[in-house]
Each structure stands twice: as structure tokens, then as C-alpha cells.
Coordinates of C-alpha atoms in Angstrom, one line a residue:
X1 CA 22.8 -62.4 12.0
X2 CA 18.9 -63.1 12.4
X3 CA 19.0 -60.2 15.0
X4 CA 20.5 -57.7 12.5
X5 CA 18.1 -58.7 9.9
X6 CA 15.2 -58.2 11.9
X7 CA 16.3 -54.9 13.1
X8 CA 16.8 -53.9 9.3
X9 CA 13.3 -55.0 8.6
X10 CA 11.8 -53.0 11.6
X11 CA 13.7 -49.9 10.3
X12 CA 12.5 -50.2 6.8
X13 CA 8.8 -50.8 8.2
X14 CA 9.3 -47.6 10.4
X15 CA 10.7 -45.6 7.4
X16 CA 7.8 -46.3 5.3
X17 CA 5.4 -45.7 7.8
X18 CA 6.9 -42.0 8.3
X19 CA 7.1 -41.4 4.7
X20 CA 3.6 -42.5 3.2
X21 CA 3.1 -42.0 -0.5
X22 CA 1.1 -39.0 -1.5
X23 CA -1.9 -39.9 -3.3
X24 CA -3.1 -37.0 -5.9
X25 CA -6.8 -36.4 -5.8
X26 CA -8.2 -36.3 -9.3
X27 CA -11.0 -33.5 -9.4
X28 CA -13.0 -32.6 -12.5
X29 CA -11.8 -29.5 -13.8
X30 CA -13.5 -27.6 -16.8
X31 CA -13.6 -24.5 -18.9
X32 CA -16.9 -23.0 -18.4
X33 CA -16.1 -20.2 -20.8
X34 CA -13.1 -18.5 -22.7
X35 CA -13.5 -15.1 -24.2
X36 CA -11.3 -11.9 -25.2
X37 CA -11.4 -8.6 -23.6
X38 CA -9.6 -5.1 -23.9
X39 CA -8.8 -5.1 -27.8
X40 CA -6.2 -2.6 -28.5
X41 CA -6.1 -2.0 -32.6
X42 CA -4.9 1.3 -33.0
X43 CA -5.1 1.3 -36.7
X44 CA -8.4 -0.5 -37.1
X45 CA -7.0 -3.2 -39.5
X46 CA -8.1 -6.3 -37.5
X47 CA -4.6 -7.2 -36.2
X48 CA -4.6 -6.3 -32.6
X49 CA -1.1 -5.3 -30.6
X50 CA -2.9 -6.3 -27.2
X51 CA -5.7 -8.5 -26.0
X52 CA -6.5 -10.0 -22.8
X53 CA -7.5 -13.7 -22.7
X54 CA -10.1 -14.5 -20.1
X55 CA -11.2 -18.0 -19.1
X56 CA -13.8 -19.4 -16.5
X57 CA -12.8 -22.4 -14.5
X58 CA -15.1 -24.7 -12.8
X59 CA -14.3 -27.7 -10.3
X60 CA -17.2 -30.0 -9.6
X61 CA -16.3 -30.9 -6.3
X62 CA -16.8 -29.0 -3.1
X63 CA -13.2 -28.1 -2.6
X64 CA -10.7 -25.0 -2.6
X65 CA -7.7 -25.5 -4.6
X66 CA -4.6 -23.4 -5.9
X67 CA -4.0 -23.3 -9.5
X68 CA -1.9 -22.0 -12.3
X69 CA -2.7 -21.5 -16.0
X70 CA 0.0 -21.8 -18.8
X71 CA -0.7 -20.2 -21.9
X72 CA 0.8 -21.4 -25.3
X73 CA 0.7 -20.0 -28.9
X74 CA 1.7 -20.8 -32.5
X75 CA 1.3 -19.4 -35.9
X76 CA -1.8 -20.8 -37.6
X77 CA 0.6 -22.5 -40.0
X78 CA 2.8 -23.9 -37.4
X79 CA 2.4 -27.5 -36.2
X80 CA 3.4 -27.2 -32.5
X81 CA 2.8 -24.8 -29.6
X82 CA 5.4 -22.6 -27.8
X83 CA 5.1 -21.7 -24.2
X84 CA 4.0 -18.0 -23.8
X85 CA 3.4 -17.2 -20.2
X86 CA 1.7 -18.7 -16.6
X87 CA -0.4 -16.9 -14.3
X88 CA 0.2 -16.3 -10.8
X89 CA -1.0 -19.1 -8.4
X90 CA -4.5 -18.3 -7.8
X91 CA -7.0 -19.9 -5.3
X92 CA -10.3 -21.2 -7.0
X93 CA -13.3 -22.6 -5.3
X94 CA -15.5 -25.7 -6.4
X95 CA -18.8 -26.6 -6.4
X96 CA -19.1 -25.6 -10.2
X97 CA -18.4 -21.8 -8.8
X98 CA -17.2 -19.4 -11.5
X99 CA -13.5 -18.7 -11.1
X100 CA -12.2 -15.8 -13.6
X101 CA -8.4 -15.8 -14.5
X102 CA -7.0 -13.7 -17.5
X103 CA -3.6 -13.6 -19.0
X104 CA -2.7 -10.6 -21.2
X105 CA -1.3 -10.9 -24.8
X106 CA 0.9 -8.0 -25.8
X107 CA 2.9 -5.6 -23.7
X108 CA 3.8 -5.8 -20.8
X109 CA 4.3 -9.4 -22.2
X110 CA 5.9 -10.8 -25.3
X111 CA 4.6 -8.8 -28.4
X112 CA 3.7 -11.1 -31.4
X113 CA 4.8 -10.6 -35.0
X114 CA 2.0 -9.8 -37.5
X115 CA 0.0 -12.9 -38.2
X116 CA -2.8 -15.3 -37.5
X117 CA -2.3 -17.3 -33.9
X118 CA -3.6 -20.5 -32.2
X119 CA -3.7 -20.5 -28.6
X120 CA -3.8 -22.9 -25.9
X121 CA -4.5 -22.9 -22.1
X122 CA -3.4 -25.7 -19.7
X123 CA -4.6 -25.8 -16.1
X124 CA -2.3 -27.2 -13.4
X125 CA -3.0 -27.4 -9.6
X126 CA 0.0 -25.5 -7.8
X127 CA 3.2 -27.4 -7.2
X128 CA 2.0 -30.0 -9.5
X129 CA 3.0 -31.4 -13.0
X130 CA -0.2 -33.3 -13.5
X131 CA -2.4 -31.7 -16.1
X132 CA -5.9 -30.9 -14.7
X133 CA -7.8 -29.5 -17.9
X134 CA -6.8 -28.1 -21.3
X135 CA -8.5 -26.3 -24.2
X136 CA -7.0 -25.2 -27.3
X137 CA -8.1 -23.8 -30.8
X138 CA -9.3 -27.2 -31.9
X139 CA -11.9 -27.0 -29.2
X140 CA -13.0 -23.4 -29.5
X141 CA -12.7 -21.0 -32.5
X142 CA -12.1 -18.1 -30.1
X143 CA -8.7 -19.3 -29.4
X144 CA -7.4 -18.0 -32.7
X145 CA -6.7 -14.4 -33.5
X146 CA -4.6 -12.0 -35.5
X147 CA -2.1 -10.1 -33.9
X148 CA 0.7 -7.5 -34.7
X149 CA 3.6 -5.5 -32.8
X150 CA 2.6 -2.1 -31.5
X151 CA 5.3 -0.3 -33.6
X152 CA 3.0 -1.5 -36.6
X153 CA -0.1 0.0 -35.0
X154 CA -1.1 3.4 -34.3
X155 CA -0.1 3.3 -30.9
X156 CA -0.9 5.5 -27.9
X157 CA 1.3 5.2 -24.6
X158 CA 0.2 5.9 -21.1
X159 CA 2.9 7.0 -18.8
X160 CA 2.2 7.3 -15.0
X161 CA 3.5 7.8 -11.7
X162 CA 2.6 8.5 -8.2
X163 CA 3.6 11.7 -6.2
X164 CA 2.6 13.8 -3.4
X165 CA 2.4 10.6 -1.2
X166 CA 1.2 11.2 2.3
X167 CA 1.6 8.4 5.0
X168 CA 1.3 10.1 8.6
X169 CA 2.0 6.8 10.6
X170 CA 4.5 5.5 8.0
X171 CA 3.2 2.0 7.7
X172 CA 3.2 1.9 3.9
X173 CA -0.5 2.6 3.8
X174 CA -0.9 6.0 1.9
X175 CA -3.6 8.4 3.3
X176 CA -3.5 10.2 -0.1
X177 CA -1.4 10.3 -3.3
X178 CA -1.5 11.7 -6.7
X179 CA -1.7 9.8 -9.7
X180 CA 0.1 11.5 -12.9
X181 CA -1.0 10.4 -16.2
X182 CA 0.7 11.5 -19.5
X183 CA -0.6 10.1 -22.7
X184 CA 1.4 10.1 -26.0
X185 CA 0.9 9.1 -29.4
X186 CA 3.9 7.3 -31.4
X187 CA 3.1 9.0 -34.7
X188 CA 3.2 12.4 -33.2
X189 CA -0.3 13.0 -34.3
X190 CA -2.8 15.4 -32.3
X191 CA -5.9 13.5 -31.4
X192 CA -8.7 14.0 -29.1
X193 CA -9.1 11.0 -26.5
X194 CA -11.4 10.3 -23.9
X195 CA -9.7 8.9 -20.4
X196 CA -11.3 6.8 -17.9
X197 CA -10.0 6.2 -14.4
X198 CA -11.1 3.2 -12.2
X199 CA -10.5 1.6 -9.2
X200 CA -11.4 -1.6 -7.1
X201 CA -10.2 -3.5 -4.0
X202 CA -7.5 -6.0 -4.9
X203 CA -9.7 -9.1 -3.9
X204 CA -12.4 -7.9 -6.2
X205 CA -12.8 -8.7 -9.9
X206 CA -15.0 -5.7 -10.7
X207 CA -13.5 -2.0 -11.4
X208 CA -15.6 1.0 -10.4
X209 CA -15.2 3.9 -12.7
X210 CA -14.1 7.1 -10.7
X211 CA -13.6 9.9 -13.2
X212 CA -14.0 10.1 -16.9
X213 CA -11.9 13.0 -18.8
X214 CA -13.7 13.6 -22.3
X215 CA -12.2 15.3 -25.6
X216 CA -8.9 15.5 -24.0
X217 CA -6.2 16.5 -26.6
X218 CA -3.1 14.7 -27.0
X219 CA -0.3 16.4 -29.1
X220 CA 2.3 13.7 -30.2
X221 CA 4.9 13.3 -27.4
X222 CA 4.1 16.5 -25.6
X223 CA 3.9 16.3 -22.0
X224 CA 0.3 16.9 -21.0
X225 CA -0.1 15.3 -17.8
X226 CA -3.5 14.6 -16.0
X227 CA -3.3 14.6 -12.2
X228 CA -5.9 13.0 -9.9
X229 CA -5.6 12.6 -6.1
X230 CA -6.7 9.3 -4.5
X231 CA -7.5 9.2 -1.0
X232 CA -8.9 12.7 -0.7
X233 CA -11.1 14.8 -1.5
X234 CA -13.3 13.0 -3.7
X235 CA -12.4 9.5 -2.9
X236 CA -11.8 8.5 0.8
X237 CA -10.3 4.9 0.8
X238 CA -10.7 2.4 3.7
X239 CA -7.8 0.5 4.5
X240 CA -6.6 -2.1 2.0
X241 CA -5.0 -3.0 -1.1
X242 CA -6.3 -1.4 -4.4
X243 CA -5.9 -1.9 -8.1
X244 CA -6.3 1.1 -10.7
X245 CA -7.1 0.8 -14.5
X246 CA -6.7 3.7 -16.8
X247 CA -8.4 3.6 -20.2
X248 CA -7.9 5.9 -23.3
X249 CA -10.2 5.7 -26.3
X250 CA -10.2 7.7 -29.3
X251 CA -13.1 10.2 -29.1
X252 CA -14.1 9.8 -32.7
X253 CA -14.5 6.1 -32.8
X254 CA -14.8 5.2 -29.4
X255 CA -12.4 2.6 -29.4
X256 CA -9.8 1.5 -26.9
X257 CA -6.4 2.7 -27.8
X258 CA -4.4 2.3 -24.8
X259 CA -4.8 0.5 -21.3
X260 CA -2.9 0.2 -18.1
X261 CA -4.2 -1.8 -15.0
X262 CA -3.2 -4.3 -12.5
X263 CA -0.9 -6.0 -14.9
X264 CA 1.7 -3.4 -14.1
X265 CA 3.0 -3.0 -10.4
X266 CA 2.5 0.6 -10.0
X267 CA -1.2 -0.1 -10.2
X268 CA -1.4 -3.5 -8.4
X269 CA -1.9 -3.8 -4.7
X270 CA -1.5 -0.3 -3.8
X271 CA -2.2 0.4 -0.3
X272 CA -4.4 3.1 1.1
X273 CA -6.1 3.6 4.3
X274 CA -8.5 6.1 5.6
X275 CA -7.7 9.5 7.3
X276 CA -8.9 7.9 10.9
X277 CA -6.5 4.7 10.3
X278 CA -3.7 7.2 9.5
X279 CA -4.1 9.3 12.3
X280 CA -2.9 9.2 15.9
X281 CA -4.7 11.1 18.7
X282 CA -2.5 11.8 21.5
X283 CA -3.2 12.8 25.2
X284 CA -1.1 14.0 28.1
X285 CA -2.6 12.0 31.0
X286 CA -0.4 13.1 33.9
X287 CA 2.1 15.9 34.7
X288 CA 3.8 15.8 38.0
X289 CA 6.9 17.1 39.6
X290 CA 9.9 15.4 41.3
X291 CA 13.3 15.9 43.3
X292 CA 12.9 19.7 44.1
X293 CA 15.9 21.7 45.2
X294 CA 15.1 24.3 47.3
X295 CA 18.0 25.3 49.7
X296 CA 16.6 28.3 51.5
X297 CA 13.2 26.6 51.7
X298 CA 11.2 29.6 50.6
X299 CA 9.0 27.6 48.0
X300 CA 11.2 28.8 45.1
X301 CA 13.2 26.0 43.5
X302 CA 16.6 26.3 41.9
X303 CA 15.7 23.3 39.9
X304 CA 13.4 20.1 39.7
X305 CA 12.0 17.4 37.4
X306 CA 9.2 18.0 35.3
X307 CA 7.6 14.5 34.5
X308 CA 4.9 13.8 31.8
X309 CA 2.9 10.7 30.2
X310 CA 1.8 10.8 26.9
X311 CA -0.6 8.4 25.6
X312 CA -1.6 7.4 22.1
X313 CA -5.3 5.9 20.9
X314 CA -3.5 2.8 19.3
X315 CA -1.6 0.1 20.9
X316 CA 1.6 0.8 19.0
X317 CA 4.9 2.3 19.6
X318 CA 5.3 6.0 18.6
X319 CA 8.4 8.2 18.5
X320 CA 7.9 11.7 20.0
X321 CA 9.7 14.6 21.2
X322 CA 8.7 17.6 23.2
X323 CA 9.0 21.4 23.4
X324 CA 9.1 22.9 27.0
X325 CA 8.0 26.8 27.2
X326 CA 8.0 29.2 30.2
X327 CA 5.9 32.2 30.5
X328 CA 6.9 35.0 32.8
X329 CA 4.5 36.9 34.4
X330 CA 5.5 40.2 32.8
X331 CA 5.6 38.5 29.4
X332 CA 2.6 37.9 27.0
X333 CA 4.6 35.3 24.9
X334 CA 5.9 31.9 26.0
X335 CA 9.6 31.4 25.4
X336 CA 11.1 28.2 24.4
X337 CA 13.2 26.7 27.2
X338 CA 13.9 23.1 26.0
X339 CA 13.6 20.9 23.1
X340 CA 14.1 17.6 24.1
X341 CA 15.6 14.3 22.5
X342 CA 13.3 11.8 20.7
X343 CA 11.7 9.4 23.2
X344 CA 9.4 6.4 22.7
X345 CA 5.8 5.9 23.8
X346 CA 3.4 2.9 23.6
X347 CA -0.4 2.8 23.7
X348 CA -1.6 3.8 27.2
X349 CA 0.8 2.3 29.3
X350 CA 2.1 4.5 32.4
X351 CA 5.7 3.0 32.2
X352 CA 6.8 5.2 29.4
X353 CA 7.0 8.6 31.1
X354 CA 9.4 11.4 30.1
X355 CA 11.3 13.7 32.3
X356 CA 13.0 16.9 31.7
X357 CA 14.9 19.1 34.2
X358 CA 13.7 22.7 34.8
X359 CA 16.2 24.9 36.5
X360 CA 19.8 25.1 37.0
X361 CA 20.7 21.8 35.6
X362 CA 19.7 23.4 32.1
X363 CA 19.1 27.1 32.3
X364 CA 18.6 29.0 35.5
X365 CA 15.2 30.8 35.8
X366 CA 15.1 34.2 37.5
X367 CA 13.2 34.3 41.0
X368 CA 9.4 34.5 39.5
X369 CA 6.2 32.4 39.1
X370 CA 6.1 31.0 35.8
X371 CA 3.6 29.0 33.6
X372 CA 4.9 26.2 32.1
X373 CA 3.8 24.9 28.6
X374 CA 4.5 21.3 27.2
X375 CA 3.8 20.7 23.2
X376 CA 4.4 17.2 22.0
X377 CA 5.2 16.5 18.2
X378 CA 5.4 13.3 16.5
X379 CA 9.0 12.8 15.6
X380 CA 8.5 10.5 12.4
X381 CA 5.6 12.6 11.0
X382 CA 6.5 14.4 7.4
X383 CA 5.0 17.6 8.7
X384 CA 6.1 18.7 12.1
X385 CA 3.1 20.1 14.1
X386 CA 2.0 20.0 17.4
X387 CA 0.0 17.0 18.3
X388 CA -1.0 17.7 21.8
X389 CA -0.1 20.5 24.2
X390 CA -0.7 21.3 28.2
X391 CA -0.1 24.3 30.2
X392 CA -0.8 26.4 33.3
X393 CA -4.2 27.5 31.8
X394 CA -5.6 23.7 31.7
X395 CA -3.4 22.0 34.4
X396 CA -2.7 23.7 37.9
X397 CA 0.5 21.7 38.1
X398 CA 2.0 23.8 35.4
X399 CA 0.4 27.2 37.0
X400 CA 2.4 29.8 38.5
X401 CA 5.3 27.5 39.3
X402 CA 7.9 29.0 41.7
X403 CA 11.5 29.1 40.4
X404 CA 14.8 31.1 41.3
X405 CA 18.5 30.9 40.7
X406 CA 21.2 29.2 42.2
X407 CA 22.4 32.3 43.7
X408 CA 18.8 33.3 44.8
X409 CA 18.5 30.1 46.4
X410 CA 20.8 30.8 49.4
X411 CA 20.3 29.5 53.1
X412 CA 18.8 32.2 55.1
X413 CA 20.3 30.8 58.3
X414 CA 23.9 29.9 58.6

């Protein structure tokens, strides 16, 4: 019995030692600053349909943590707050470094009925229910504001889409794409607006103005599309993820009336890369012949195997196909002899050669000396074009190659 008790005690000690209690560190969080931006108040009555709530978070200790902000709201006359929304998990840096977060009040989030509202912001570390720091309208007057729904405001809307996307290497990073922007007015009024288009790297906090379109006429719900190509020719983007921002301001009063930016998935973390990153440079490293069949030993083969090794400048697998052409000495134009099945190459390895039968196993060639041309195509490219070629004019292995038909390849001495 004593032995059994000792075993149970030992097992308990082992279990406790393997599952130590996790002690949460207490870091000193603070709100350094709270402010509003991007106010949209179309009828200028002091009640916004949209505002962005920004807050700057500091941690005193020299640590890196992941946090989330929870935003609450209430009518000024109400006694209790209601949950409004939560930010994405964000990594913040300590040592009193500025860490800017934001949450949008209004579309695409919940729109608020006309009234005066108080707001509260709570900061939590990721995967923790322990409140790190909190601020509300009792601590800063900035956290009370007037809002109304967009259908009570003189609203402009921005519709947008991407088209003409070109991704040469099919890795979901675009070389270029066209942004299509259509601006409407919900009152079917004709208004003149200024449109600003911005971009930034996704990890950056600052947008760069790319293009301004002044005095653009919006006619109610009429389709009046603005098109802009990102990637070329004006803006060549290096490889990375990008956010975009579209601002619409009424020209007569220089006031923001519509906004779309990284809050929307179509403008958030869009992948682009440069022409060089989106390109592949192919080379035909070697061409050689094997398995000749020449029954009469006159140097003219009825068939043989054409082998070639294609390399690419990146250590990646690529799917290609080839077209083989022959040039008869009495002709001035190459004739298509064969179009191969797709085959895969990788980087500069020599183990990915491809072979094509020339002669009787495909289509017989009449007795003559032929120049051979090999054209390589990228099978996955949206636009099929020749990537690299080699022929008798550049490679003697393909120059004046002797072929004849099966009938012509008879044994001279029987």
C-alpha cells in the first residue's frame, strides 16, 4: 500500500513539473495619443458618416508583444458601452516606441444612427483576457463624436476592381494590373471632384501620392470609370505586398467625401513584383543526336533522336513545350515538323533533357540536307511567344543534317 502511495506521489510531482504554471508578465502599456482622421461628412452638418479612430500605444519595457484593440461605443445619454469591433492582431515594440493602430467607425463597419456617441478603447495582449490598458471619453474629450448613417448624408461611393492582370510566372505576384475606379453620387447630382490615388508597401504606415485627377465630373450614377495601370509604365513596383488608397474630395470645398483603402481586401496586401522578378530567361545549353538508323551507311539517316537541354535562370521548375522546324535546301522558309507535348525543366540541371524523334518514327524526310530549328515556349504563359531558339545558323549540330526516307535507306550490298 505504501509503495502504491509513493508511486502516486511521484507521478503527481512529475505531472506538476511538466506543466508549470504560466505567469503572465505585467508590462506598462499607455495611450500616448488618440485622434480622428479621414472624416467624411458629405452634407457638412457636423454629423460624420465615417471617421477613423487612431491611437498610439506605448510599452515602457523593451519587449515585442502582439496585441489587439477592442473598440466600444454608446450614445452619450446611455449608461453602458456596447462592443463595436476589434483590430487585427498587431505586433508592437516596447521601449516607449510609437505604435500606431486604427479602427474605422462607419462603412465597411457598422454605421451609427444619427446621434452623439462616446467611445472606449481597450488593449489586450493576443490570446489573453487580461486588460493591459484602457481609455475612454471620461479621460479624453476626443472620444465623443457625432455620427449619422450614410443614407442621411450627401454620399459619394467608390466602386473599384482590378482587370488586365499580367502574371508571367503564375506565382500570384502581378507584374502589372489596371485599377478601375467608378465614382457615383447617391442624390444623382452632378458634382466636380478631385481624385487622389496613393500606394504604400503593406508594412509601411505612410502612403505615397501617385496620381491626382482634378476637376473630375461625377454625374449621378453614370458609369464614369477612371483607369490606372499599376506596375507599368509610370510605377514599376519591386516585389512585395502593397496597400492602395483612393480619396475623393469635392473640388469646390476641398472636403473628403469618399474614401477606400486597406480596410478593403481588394486594396490590401496586393502582390506585385518587378519585370525582372516576373520574367524567366531561358537558354538551350546543349543539342545532340542519338540512335541514328542508317541501313545503307551512306551518312543519310532514316531516323534519329534529337536531344536538347533547356535551362532557366531561376532555380524553379517550369513547364515548356517545343516546336521543331526543318528547312529544305530548296526552300526559303522553315516548315513545322513537330510540336511536342509539355515537359518540365528545373534551373540549370542537365537531368531534364527532352528528346524528339526525327525521321521515319514521325514523318519521313526525303533525301536531302536539312537545317533544323528548335523553338521553346512557356506552356503556362498567358501569351504564347517564343522564349528561345537555336538552329543550324548558330549551332553546327543542327546544320545540313542528312536525312532520307526508309525506302531510300536501302542496303547497297545484299
